[in-house]
Short mmCIF file of C-alpha atoms in Angstrom, two decimals:
data_model
loop_
_atom_site.label_atom_id
_atom_site.label_comp_id
_atom_site.label_asym_id
_atom_site.label_seq_id
_atom_site.Cartn_x
_atom_site.Cartn_y
_atom_site.Cartn_z
CA UNK Y 1 60.97 0.73 6.74
CA UNK Y 2 62.12 3.88 8.41
CA UNK Y 3 64.08 5.17 5.29
CA UNK Y 4 60.91 4.69 3.26
CA UNK Y 5 58.83 6.52 5.90
CA UNK Y 6 61.42 9.30 5.92
CA UNK Y 7 61.45 9.78 2.29
CA UNK Y 8 57.59 9.98 2.26
CA UNK Y 9 57.20 12.06 5.39
CA UNK Y 10 56.53 15.24 3.45
CA UNK Y 11 53.84 13.91 1.08
CA UNK Y 12 52.19 12.08 3.88
CA UNK Y 13 51.82 15.18 6.09
CA UNK Y 14 50.43 17.06 3.15
CA UNK Y 15 48.07 14.19 2.51
CA UNK Y 16 46.97 14.22 6.16
CA UNK Y 17 46.25 17.96 6.17
CA UNK Y 18 44.32 17.62 2.81
CA UNK Y 19 42.16 15.04 4.45
CA UNK Y 20 41.33 17.52 7.08
CA UNK Y 21 40.54 20.02 4.52
CA UNK Y 22 38.41 17.47 2.56
CA UNK Y 23 36.66 16.53 5.81
CA UNK Y 24 35.68 20.15 6.52
CA UNK Y 25 34.56 20.51 2.84
CA UNK Y 26 32.45 17.39 3.10
CA UNK Y 27 30.68 18.86 6.27
CA UNK Y 28 30.11 22.13 4.50
CA UNK Y 29 28.89 20.58 1.32
CA UNK Y 30 26.86 18.20 3.18
CA UNK Y 31 24.91 20.77 5.00
CA UNK Y 32 24.15 22.70 1.77
CA UNK Y 33 20.66 20.95 1.30
CA UNK Y 34 19.60 21.77 4.70
CA UNK Y 35 20.65 25.51 4.45
CA UNK Y 36 19.34 25.86 0.80
CA UNK Y 37 15.87 24.22 1.74
CA UNK Y 38 15.75 26.38 4.92
CA UNK Y 39 16.61 29.64 2.89
CA UNK Y 40 13.87 28.72 0.33
CA UNK Y 41 11.38 28.22 3.01
CA UNK Y 42 12.04 31.58 4.50
CA UNK Y 43 11.75 33.14 1.06
CA UNK Y 44 8.31 31.10 0.73
CA UNK Y 45 9.66 29.14 -2.33
CA UNK Y 46 8.72 25.63 -0.98
CA UNK Y 47 5.25 25.57 -2.33
CA UNK Y 48 1.93 25.61 -0.62
CA UNK Y 49 3.11 23.10 2.14
CA UNK Y 50 6.38 24.34 3.23
CA UNK Y 51 6.86 22.73 6.52
CA UNK Y 52 6.03 19.22 4.93
CA UNK Y 53 8.55 19.87 2.04
CA UNK Y 54 11.27 20.79 4.53
CA UNK Y 55 10.61 18.01 6.89
CA UNK Y 56 10.67 15.38 4.00
CA UNK Y 57 13.76 16.89 2.56
CA UNK Y 58 15.59 16.61 5.82
CA UNK Y 59 14.58 13.02 6.29
CA UNK Y 60 15.63 12.18 2.84
CA UNK Y 61 19.06 13.63 3.36
CA UNK Y 62 19.35 11.84 6.74
CA UNK Y 63 18.66 8.49 5.15
CA UNK Y 64 21.19 9.30 2.19
CA UNK Y 65 23.95 9.95 4.38
CA UNK Y 66 23.22 6.92 6.59
CA UNK Y 67 23.31 4.90 3.39
CA UNK Y 68 26.73 6.57 2.25
CA UNK Y 69 28.27 5.84 5.61
CA UNK Y 70 27.32 2.24 5.14
CA UNK Y 71 28.77 2.12 1.81
CA UNK Y 72 32.28 2.91 3.01
CA UNK Y 73 33.15 -0.67 4.13
CA UNK Y 74 31.91 -2.59 1.12
CA UNK Y 75 33.61 -0.20 -1.15
CA UNK Y 76 37.00 -0.72 0.59
CA UNK Y 77 36.56 -4.50 0.78
CA UNK Y 78 35.35 -4.90 -2.92
CA UNK Y 79 37.46 -2.18 -4.65
CA UNK Y 80 40.25 -1.36 -2.16
CA UNK Y 81 39.21 2.34 -2.22
CA UNK Y 82 39.25 3.47 1.32
CA UNK Y 83 37.07 6.32 2.35
CA UNK Y 84 37.42 5.28 6.00
CA UNK Y 85 38.73 8.92 6.97
CA UNK Y 86 35.24 10.21 5.93
CA UNK Y 87 32.95 7.70 7.47
CA UNK Y 88 32.55 9.56 10.65
CA UNK Y 89 31.77 12.75 8.91
CA UNK Y 90 29.17 10.83 6.83
CA UNK Y 91 27.65 9.21 9.90
CA UNK Y 92 27.46 12.61 11.66
CA UNK Y 93 25.83 14.29 8.73
CA UNK Y 94 23.19 11.59 8.81
CA UNK Y 95 22.71 12.40 12.60
CA UNK Y 96 22.61 16.13 12.00
CA UNK Y 97 19.89 15.59 9.33
CA UNK Y 98 17.95 13.19 11.56
CA UNK Y 99 17.89 15.90 14.34
CA UNK Y 100 16.77 18.59 12.05
CA UNK Y 101 14.09 16.41 10.79
CA UNK Y 102 12.95 15.49 14.18
CA UNK Y 103 13.03 19.04 15.24
CA UNK Y 104 10.94 20.26 12.36
CA UNK Y 105 8.54 17.51 13.13
CA UNK Y 106 8.31 18.35 16.86
CA UNK Y 107 8.34 22.20 16.43
CA UNK Y 108 7.34 23.58 13.10
CA UNK Y 109 4.92 20.73 12.21
CA UNK Y 110 3.26 19.62 15.52
CA UNK Y 111 3.84 22.93 17.33
CA UNK Y 112 5.28 21.11 20.30
CA UNK Y 113 1.86 19.60 21.08
CA UNK Y 114 2.82 17.16 23.68
CA UNK Y 115 -0.41 15.11 23.50
CA UNK Y 116 -0.22 14.47 19.84
CA UNK Y 117 3.69 13.77 20.04
CA UNK Y 118 3.03 11.31 22.78
CA UNK Y 119 0.23 9.48 20.94
CA UNK Y 120 2.33 9.48 17.74
CA UNK Y 121 5.61 8.31 19.49
CA UNK Y 122 3.83 5.53 21.72
CA UNK Y 123 1.14 4.24 19.17
CA UNK Y 124 2.20 4.61 15.60
CA UNK Y 125 4.64 2.12 14.07
CA UNK Y 126 5.56 4.66 11.44
CA UNK Y 127 6.64 7.22 14.07
CA UNK Y 128 8.24 4.56 16.37
CA UNK Y 129 10.42 3.21 13.39
CA UNK Y 130 11.65 6.74 12.93
CA UNK Y 131 12.17 7.54 16.56
CA UNK Y 132 14.25 4.41 16.86
CA UNK Y 133 16.48 5.26 14.19
CA UNK Y 134 16.97 8.70 15.44
CA UNK Y 135 17.68 7.42 18.78
CA UNK Y 136 20.28 5.02 17.67
CA UNK Y 137 22.17 7.55 15.52
CA UNK Y 138 22.07 9.93 18.38
CA UNK Y 139 23.87 7.23 20.55
CA UNK Y 140 26.47 6.59 17.75
CA UNK Y 141 27.09 10.40 17.14
CA UNK Y 142 27.49 10.90 20.98
CA UNK Y 143 29.97 8.04 21.17
CA UNK Y 144 31.94 8.90 17.78
CA UNK Y 145 34.58 10.94 19.49
CA UNK Y 146 38.17 9.86 20.17
CA UNK Y 147 37.41 9.81 23.88
CA UNK Y 148 34.42 7.52 23.60
CA UNK Y 149 36.30 5.16 21.24
CA UNK Y 150 39.14 4.85 23.82
CA UNK Y 151 36.73 4.59 26.67
CA UNK Y 152 34.54 1.95 25.12
CA UNK Y 153 37.37 -0.19 23.91
CA UNK Y 154 36.16 -3.42 22.36
CA UNK Y 155 32.63 -2.50 23.12
CA UNK Y 156 32.56 0.29 20.67
CA UNK Y 157 32.39 -1.85 17.68
CA UNK Y 158 29.47 -3.65 19.20
CA UNK Y 159 27.74 -0.17 20.09
CA UNK Y 160 28.21 1.00 16.66
CA UNK Y 161 26.97 -2.13 14.87
CA UNK Y 162 23.57 -0.84 15.89
CA UNK Y 163 23.79 1.36 12.89
CA UNK Y 164 22.38 -1.57 10.81
CA UNK Y 165 19.33 -1.46 13.00
CA UNK Y 166 19.00 2.17 12.52
CA UNK Y 167 19.23 1.77 8.60
CA UNK Y 168 16.62 -0.87 8.79
CA UNK Y 169 14.21 1.37 10.88
CA UNK Y 170 14.85 4.35 8.70
CA UNK Y 171 14.06 2.49 5.49
CA UNK Y 172 10.80 1.12 6.90
CA UNK Y 173 9.94 4.63 8.26
CA UNK Y 174 10.39 6.04 4.81
CA UNK Y 175 8.28 3.32 3.20
CA UNK Y 176 5.54 4.04 5.72
CA UNK Y 177 5.47 7.55 5.15
CA UNK Y 178 3.46 7.45 1.94
CA UNK Y 179 -0.14 6.13 1.60
CA UNK Y 180 1.03 3.52 -1.08
CA UNK Y 181 4.11 1.70 -1.90
CA UNK Y 182 6.07 4.20 -3.74
CA UNK Y 183 8.95 3.60 -6.05
CA UNK Y 184 11.50 6.07 -4.37
CA UNK Y 185 11.39 4.68 -0.86
CA UNK Y 186 11.39 1.10 -2.20
CA UNK Y 187 14.59 2.02 -4.05
CA UNK Y 188 16.29 3.33 -0.91
CA UNK Y 189 15.03 0.24 1.07
CA UNK Y 190 16.65 -2.14 -1.58
CA UNK Y 191 19.91 -0.37 -1.42
CA UNK Y 192 19.83 -0.36 2.30
CA UNK Y 193 18.87 -3.95 2.29
CA UNK Y 194 21.81 -4.86 -0.01
CA UNK Y 195 24.21 -3.06 2.33
CA UNK Y 196 22.88 -4.89 5.28
CA UNK Y 197 22.88 -8.28 3.58
CA UNK Y 198 26.64 -7.59 2.56
CA UNK Y 199 27.59 -7.64 6.24
CA UNK Y 200 26.19 -11.24 6.56
CA UNK Y 201 28.65 -12.51 3.89
CA UNK Y 202 31.51 -14.67 5.23
CA UNK Y 203 34.59 -12.92 5.82
CA UNK Y 204 36.53 -15.13 3.23
CA UNK Y 205 34.34 -13.71 0.41
CA UNK Y 206 34.40 -10.01 1.78
CA UNK Y 207 38.06 -9.68 2.26
CA UNK Y 208 39.32 -11.44 -0.89
CA UNK Y 209 40.24 -8.51 -2.60
CA UNK Y 210 41.98 -7.02 0.47
CA UNK Y 211 43.90 -10.20 0.75
CA UNK Y 212 45.07 -10.10 -2.85
CA UNK Y 213 46.75 -6.77 -2.28
CA UNK M 1 -44.82 31.20 -14.00
CA UNK M 2 -43.12 34.57 -13.19
CA UNK M 3 -41.53 34.70 -9.90
CA UNK M 4 -38.80 36.95 -8.52
CA UNK M 5 -35.34 36.04 -9.76
CA UNK M 6 -32.07 36.61 -7.65
CA UNK M 7 -29.92 39.05 -9.26
CA UNK M 8 -27.13 37.02 -11.03
CA UNK M 9 -23.75 38.72 -10.73
CA UNK M 10 -21.20 38.02 -13.35
CA UNK M 11 -18.25 35.60 -12.44
CA UNK M 12 -15.80 38.46 -12.32
CA UNK M 13 -17.92 40.06 -9.53
CA UNK M 14 -18.03 36.81 -7.61
CA UNK M 15 -14.37 35.57 -7.87
CA UNK M 16 -12.51 36.74 -4.87
CA UNK M 17 -10.04 39.41 -5.65
CA UNK M 18 -7.24 37.48 -4.41
CA UNK M 19 -7.90 35.00 -7.28
CA UNK M 20 -7.59 37.49 -9.84
CA UNK M 21 -4.62 38.96 -8.28
CA UNK M 22 -2.91 35.65 -8.21
CA UNK M 23 -3.84 35.01 -11.74
CA UNK M 24 -2.48 38.46 -12.86
CA UNK M 25 0.48 37.83 -10.72
CA UNK M 26 1.09 34.57 -12.77
CA UNK M 27 1.12 36.57 -16.06
CA UNK M 28 3.52 39.20 -14.44
CA UNK M 29 5.86 36.64 -13.06
CA UNK M 30 6.08 34.79 -16.35
CA UNK M 31 9.85 35.54 -16.48
CA UNK M 32 10.35 34.42 -12.84
CA UNK M 33 8.55 31.15 -14.01
CA UNK M 34 11.63 30.36 -16.08
CA UNK M 35 14.06 30.22 -13.18
CA UNK M 36 11.53 28.73 -10.42
CA UNK M 37 11.40 25.03 -10.45
CA UNK M 38 8.42 23.74 -12.69
CA UNK M 39 5.54 22.71 -10.55
CA UNK M 40 6.01 25.61 -7.88
CA UNK M 41 4.63 28.09 -10.45
CA UNK M 42 2.58 27.24 -13.54
CA UNK M 43 -0.35 28.97 -15.16
CA UNK M 44 -3.76 27.39 -15.14
CA UNK M 45 -4.88 25.66 -18.30
CA UNK M 46 -6.06 28.12 -20.90
CA UNK M 47 -9.18 26.25 -21.64
CA UNK M 48 -10.96 27.44 -18.55
CA UNK M 49 -14.12 29.04 -19.27
CA UNK M 50 -15.90 31.74 -16.90
CA UNK M 51 -18.81 30.28 -15.17
CA UNK M 52 -21.63 32.22 -13.66
CA UNK M 53 -23.10 31.16 -10.32
CA UNK M 54 -25.16 32.44 -7.40
CA UNK M 55 -23.05 32.74 -4.38
CA UNK M 56 -24.75 30.89 -1.54
CA UNK M 57 -24.10 32.96 1.46
CA UNK M 58 -25.50 30.19 3.70
CA UNK M 59 -22.23 28.40 3.32
CA UNK M 60 -18.76 29.51 3.94
CA UNK M 61 -19.39 32.44 6.47
CA UNK M 62 -16.10 33.60 7.79
CA UNK M 63 -14.03 31.43 5.84
CA UNK M 64 -10.96 32.69 3.65
CA UNK M 65 -10.60 30.90 0.37
CA UNK M 66 -7.14 29.33 -0.15
CA UNK M 67 -5.38 31.07 -2.99
CA UNK M 68 -6.53 29.84 -6.54
CA UNK M 69 -2.90 28.98 -7.44
CA UNK M 70 -2.73 26.52 -4.59
CA UNK M 71 -6.09 24.95 -5.07
CA UNK M 72 -5.00 24.26 -8.74
CA UNK M 73 -1.48 23.22 -8.15
CA UNK M 74 -1.42 21.20 -5.03
CA UNK M 75 -3.69 18.35 -4.92
CA UNK M 76 -4.01 14.41 -5.12
CA UNK M 77 -5.35 12.94 -8.48
CA UNK M 78 -3.48 9.56 -8.80
CA UNK M 79 -4.75 9.24 -12.30
CA UNK M 80 -2.18 11.82 -13.24
CA UNK M 81 0.65 10.82 -10.78
CA UNK M 82 1.45 10.46 -7.13
CA UNK M 83 3.14 13.91 -6.56
CA UNK M 84 0.93 16.83 -5.59
CA UNK M 85 2.20 18.74 -8.34
CA UNK M 86 1.47 15.94 -11.04
CA UNK M 87 -2.22 16.75 -11.69
CA UNK M 88 -1.48 20.30 -12.79
CA UNK M 89 1.67 19.26 -14.68
CA UNK M 90 0.43 16.18 -16.45
CA UNK M 91 -3.25 16.76 -16.98
CA UNK M 92 -2.80 18.95 -20.06
CA UNK M 93 -3.65 16.25 -22.51
CA UNK M 94 -6.95 15.17 -20.93
CA UNK M 95 -10.21 16.07 -22.82
CA UNK M 96 -13.04 16.88 -20.49
CA UNK M 97 -15.41 17.79 -23.38
CA UNK M 98 -17.51 16.12 -24.87
CA UNK M 99 -18.70 14.32 -21.71
CA UNK M 100 -21.63 12.46 -20.56
CA UNK M 101 -22.67 11.24 -16.97
CA UNK M 102 -24.73 8.21 -16.97
CA UNK M 103 -27.09 7.97 -13.96
CA UNK M 104 -28.79 4.55 -13.64
CA UNK M 105 -29.16 1.49 -11.46
CA UNK M 106 -32.21 1.10 -9.09
CA UNK M 107 -34.15 4.16 -10.59
CA UNK M 108 -37.33 4.51 -12.40
CA UNK M 109 -35.95 6.79 -15.04
CA UNK M 110 -32.42 6.29 -15.94
CA UNK M 111 -30.74 9.21 -17.90
CA UNK M 112 -27.56 10.28 -19.60
CA UNK M 113 -26.67 13.70 -18.82
CA UNK M 114 -24.56 15.86 -21.36
CA UNK M 115 -22.14 18.14 -19.58
CA UNK M 116 -23.35 21.17 -21.44
CA UNK M 117 -26.84 20.65 -20.20
CA UNK M 118 -25.41 20.24 -16.67
CA UNK M 119 -23.22 23.50 -17.00
CA UNK M 120 -26.48 25.24 -18.18
CA UNK M 121 -28.43 24.53 -14.82
CA UNK M 122 -28.68 27.06 -12.42
CA UNK M 123 -25.37 26.83 -10.41
CA UNK M 124 -24.48 27.98 -6.95
CA UNK M 125 -21.07 28.97 -5.61
CA UNK M 126 -20.30 27.48 -2.24
CA UNK M 127 -17.22 28.12 -0.16
CA UNK M 128 -16.49 24.65 1.39
CA UNK M 129 -13.72 23.44 3.77
CA UNK M 130 -11.71 20.60 2.30
CA UNK M 131 -9.94 18.27 4.58
CA UNK M 132 -7.56 15.79 3.14
CA UNK M 133 -7.06 12.45 4.98
CA UNK M 134 -3.38 13.38 4.92
CA UNK M 135 -4.06 16.08 7.40
CA UNK M 136 -3.90 19.22 5.36
CA UNK M 137 -6.81 21.43 4.49
CA UNK M 138 -8.04 24.13 2.10
CA UNK M 139 -11.08 26.27 1.60
CA UNK M 140 -12.41 26.24 -1.83
CA UNK M 141 -15.18 28.21 -3.75
CA UNK M 142 -16.83 25.57 -5.54
CA UNK M 143 -19.43 26.05 -8.20
CA UNK M 144 -22.07 23.27 -8.63
CA UNK M 145 -25.46 21.92 -7.91
CA UNK M 146 -26.99 19.56 -5.19
CA UNK M 147 -26.54 15.98 -6.15
CA UNK M 148 -30.03 15.56 -4.96
CA UNK M 149 -31.37 17.40 -7.97
CA UNK M 150 -30.05 14.74 -10.42
CA UNK M 151 -31.05 11.90 -8.04
CA UNK M 152 -34.61 13.25 -7.87
CA UNK M 153 -34.83 13.44 -11.55
CA UNK M 154 -33.87 9.87 -12.02
CA UNK M 155 -36.58 8.85 -9.45
CA UNK M 156 -34.75 6.33 -7.14
CA UNK M 157 -36.65 3.14 -6.42
CA UNK M 158 -37.69 2.20 -2.94
CA UNK M 159 -34.97 -0.73 -2.91
CA UNK M 160 -32.05 1.97 -3.59
CA UNK M 161 -29.82 2.39 -0.46
CA UNK M 162 -26.54 3.54 -1.76
CA UNK M 163 -25.07 5.66 -4.57
CA UNK M 164 -21.93 4.41 -6.57
CA UNK M 165 -19.77 6.64 -8.27
CA UNK M 166 -17.30 5.76 -11.12
CA UNK M 167 -14.53 7.95 -12.44
CA UNK M 168 -13.14 7.95 -16.07
CA UNK M 169 -10.44 5.41 -17.23
CA UNK M 170 -8.24 6.93 -20.02
CA UNK M 171 -4.79 5.73 -19.63
CA UNK M 172 -3.70 7.54 -22.87
CA UNK M 173 -4.66 10.83 -21.29
CA UNK M 174 -4.06 9.90 -17.57
CA UNK M 175 -0.32 9.00 -17.27
CA UNK M 176 -0.95 7.85 -13.60
CA UNK M 177 -3.27 5.08 -14.88
CA UNK M 178 -0.46 3.78 -16.99
CA UNK M 179 2.28 3.37 -14.40
CA UNK M 180 4.46 0.26 -13.50
CA UNK M 181 3.81 0.07 -9.73
CA UNK M 182 0.44 -0.74 -8.59
CA UNK M 183 -1.36 2.33 -7.41
CA UNK M 184 -5.20 1.93 -7.11
CA UNK M 185 -7.50 -0.24 -9.38
CA UNK M 186 -8.96 1.86 -12.06
CA UNK M 187 -11.70 2.96 -12.21
CA UNK M 188 -11.55 5.03 -9.08
CA UNK M 189 -14.67 4.22 -7.24
CA UNK M 190 -16.57 5.73 -4.46
CA UNK M 191 -19.88 5.47 -2.64
CA UNK M 192 -22.29 7.25 -0.40
CA UNK M 193 -25.33 6.01 1.56
CA UNK M 194 -28.41 7.38 -0.26
CA UNK M 195 -29.20 9.73 2.66
CA UNK M 196 -25.84 11.18 2.40
CA UNK M 197 -26.09 11.56 -1.29
CA UNK M 198 -29.31 13.48 -0.84
CA UNK M 199 -28.19 15.74 1.67
CA UNK M 200 -28.29 19.39 0.64
CA UNK M 201 -24.51 19.78 1.36
CA UNK M 202 -23.52 17.20 -1.27
CA UNK M 203 -22.80 18.72 -4.53
CA UNK M 204 -21.60 17.96 -7.90
CA UNK M 205 -19.10 20.53 -8.73
CA UNK M 206 -18.41 21.69 -12.22
CA UNK M 207 -16.30 24.82 -11.39
CA UNK M 208 -14.39 26.61 -8.91
CA UNK M 209 -13.09 30.21 -8.49
CA UNK M 210 -15.68 31.44 -11.04
CA UNK M 211 -14.49 29.22 -13.87
CA UNK M 212 -15.02 25.67 -15.08
CA UNK M 213 -13.08 23.01 -13.38
CA UNK M 214 -9.52 22.77 -14.35
CA UNK M 215 -8.43 19.34 -15.59
CA UNK M 216 -6.31 18.74 -12.42
CA UNK M 217 -9.22 19.17 -10.17
CA UNK M 218 -11.48 16.77 -11.65
CA UNK M 219 -12.92 18.16 -14.89
CA UNK M 220 -15.51 18.33 -16.08
CA UNK M 221 -17.64 17.26 -13.13
CA UNK M 222 -16.67 15.88 -9.68
CA UNK M 223 -18.34 14.97 -6.23
CA UNK M 224 -17.85 17.26 -3.34
CA UNK M 225 -18.97 15.96 0.21
CA UNK M 226 -17.51 18.66 2.64
CA UNK M 227 -17.84 16.77 5.93
CA UNK M 228 -15.76 13.68 4.54
CA UNK M 229 -12.08 13.35 3.76
CA UNK M 230 -11.13 14.56 0.39
CA UNK M 231 -10.65 11.10 -1.05
CA UNK M 232 -14.46 10.62 -1.03
CA UNK M 233 -14.76 13.48 -3.73
CA UNK M 234 -14.41 11.32 -6.87
CA UNK M 235 -13.19 13.26 -9.87
CA UNK M 236 -14.18 13.21 -13.58
CA UNK M 237 -17.36 11.26 -12.88
CA UNK M 238 -18.72 9.21 -15.73
CA UNK M 239 -21.21 7.00 -13.87
CA UNK M 240 -23.62 7.30 -10.87
CA UNK M 241 -25.46 4.04 -9.95
CA UNK M 242 -28.05 3.51 -7.28
CA UNK M 243 -27.59 0.19 -5.65
CA UNK M 244 -29.13 -1.86 -2.62
CA UNK M 245 -25.68 -2.94 -1.41
CA UNK M 246 -22.69 -0.92 -0.14
CA UNK M 247 -20.55 -0.23 -3.21
CA UNK M 248 -16.91 -0.93 -3.00
CA UNK M 249 -14.67 2.27 -2.68
CA UNK M 250 -11.09 2.58 -4.02
CA UNK M 251 -9.10 3.33 -0.98
CA UNK M 252 -11.03 0.97 1.12
CA UNK M 253 -10.22 -1.70 -1.18
CA UNK M 254 -6.45 -0.68 -1.21
CA UNK M 255 -6.09 -0.53 2.69
CA UNK M 256 -9.32 -1.45 4.76
CA UNK M 257 -7.83 -0.70 8.01
CA UNK M 258 -6.84 2.74 7.02
CA UNK M 259 -9.69 4.04 4.98
CA UNK M 260 -13.39 3.23 5.80
CA UNK M 261 -16.48 3.58 3.72
CA UNK M 262 -17.79 6.56 5.74
CA UNK M 263 -14.54 8.56 5.91
CA UNK M 264 -16.09 11.34 7.95
CA UNK M 265 -13.64 13.93 9.15
CA UNK M 266 -13.20 12.98 12.83
CA UNK M 267 -10.38 14.48 14.93
CA UNK M 268 -10.86 11.69 17.37
CA UNK M 269 -10.39 8.77 15.13
CA UNK M 270 -6.85 8.65 13.91
CA UNK M 271 -5.27 7.37 10.80
CA UNK M 272 -3.28 4.10 11.82
CA UNK M 273 0.03 6.12 10.91
CA UNK M 274 -0.87 9.60 12.01
CA UNK M 275 -3.05 11.98 14.08
CA UNK M 276 -6.14 13.36 12.50
CA UNK M 277 -6.51 15.85 15.47
CA UNK M 278 -5.08 18.79 13.74
CA UNK M 279 -4.40 19.98 10.19
CA UNK M 280 -2.11 22.05 8.16
CA UNK M 281 -3.89 24.85 6.26
CA UNK M 282 -2.52 24.98 2.72
CA UNK M 283 -1.33 28.22 1.26
CA UNK M 284 -1.22 30.18 4.43
CA UNK M 285 1.42 32.73 3.42
CA UNK M 286 4.47 33.39 5.34
CA UNK M 287 6.63 30.34 4.74
CA UNK M 288 7.46 28.09 7.62
CA UNK M 289 5.93 30.04 10.20
CA UNK M 290 2.76 31.39 8.56
CA UNK M 291 1.09 27.92 8.45
CA UNK M 292 0.49 26.80 12.11
CA UNK M 293 -1.47 23.79 12.41
CA UNK M 294 -5.08 24.20 13.66
CA UNK M 295 -7.66 21.78 15.30
CA UNK M 296 -9.70 19.66 13.06
CA UNK M 297 -13.37 20.02 13.54
CA UNK M 298 -15.90 17.00 13.91
CA UNK M 299 -17.60 16.45 10.60
CA UNK M 300 -15.12 19.15 9.25
CA UNK M 301 -17.22 21.74 10.90
CA UNK M 302 -20.56 20.73 9.31
CA UNK M 303 -21.70 18.60 12.52
CA UNK M 304 -24.72 20.75 13.03
CA UNK M 305 -26.00 19.87 9.46
CA UNK M 306 -24.82 16.22 9.14
CA UNK M 307 -24.23 14.59 12.46
CA UNK M 308 -27.75 13.51 12.76
CA UNK M 309 -27.16 11.32 9.79
CA UNK M 310 -25.01 9.16 12.01
CA UNK M 311 -26.96 8.99 15.28
CA UNK M 312 -26.59 5.86 17.15
CA UNK M 313 -23.62 4.76 15.12
CA UNK M 314 -20.30 3.85 16.59
CA UNK M 315 -18.02 6.20 14.34
CA UNK M 316 -14.77 4.57 15.87
CA UNK M 317 -15.84 1.22 14.19
CA UNK M 318 -17.65 2.87 11.16
CA UNK M 319 -14.82 5.17 10.31
#
């Protein structure tokens, strides 16, 4: 065992540092849609309702990254391809986009109008769903560091299972943001539902592939 | 009988300078159009014809019209698709001519109007606010005539209490009527109480910005009721029918708890999913920071003229 590790020491270190580079790259690429849309807005290129377009684009990317982060486990269990190293980055990107989305809603869209915001957040299921998803991913982002993982121990997994609830709330929030049932949010909801239902499968089925290796 | 006639300026004199500029700008930026995503910038259909109208100074004092480009490239017309850019992009195959409007039902003198005869009437230009139920708003220089004119010509019977409107059904020319997912039931139908329909603010529009209606805005003729949410303004009207019972309306059929029959603009009665207290003015240039929300006015600012129509009614229940 030791001999093998020794022999592989060099490439392993290289691999580890390339993981780091890839992770930084993932953050950089992941934030491109936000930066590009913001730049287009500043240049007045988002059409006649720029705030609305910006707000929706940010929300859409939040849900996309949430879905990607939820794909990591099934992908690993079903195909053996492990992107576990990038899961936290994907989750954090979902959080950043959710934060941008909420910031634009509160600031640019509603102009920090406390009365309207309070009414929205307390009375409207559409907004409540979105806010619930945002609060959950905020908690998950805040406890995603190594210190929290150590500190929370066994409870960390339980806390981070709340991501399933966040995914559900986000999908419903997206559907409700249109006047009619629309194909795009439905498609996202179906993908989200499949990813959540997968978690309900018995371990025997889920880990068959891993056990074979 | 010889009476004084108002001077009739030509369309070019009426159309605000900003409109002409924005149209010129489109030609000039034709090259830029090649690199800008489609939909954000696209010329208006070429078939638009100039339309003379007398500006009605009684309406629209102090309002600044929304740029022509935005009025014609950002709107809902689900017959052509669900995106705001769909009507402009996907209405090119629609034929608004020839066209007739049938006016019948509980009337003594049912008639079928040809669009050319309607366009030849004395027309007025009115600058109206337009408030969408989705909480955005515009100011549009419509050209048209009071609906009351037509209604008086067909002589409503005493039993007539409501007016029902019906839009055109042409799946071959309107891709939104041909979709897979259920949208609305076609034809799009709307309705008004007879006194609302006879109100001088209620017009049938046949043009905007000094020209005939572009396809995407409801060519060749549409309803405009400025104190109600935009969805009441049924487009591409083919039939107007007077009835004694309240006619069904498309959005109310789809979601009765969200869209009422009256649909009067009311900042105090929220949509179940969003507030109606404020609105985003469309096309306020300056990107993100140029378009601050502004308060929505009761009856969209036309309360002085129309509030009496609803005296004694509970507008929270009859929304």
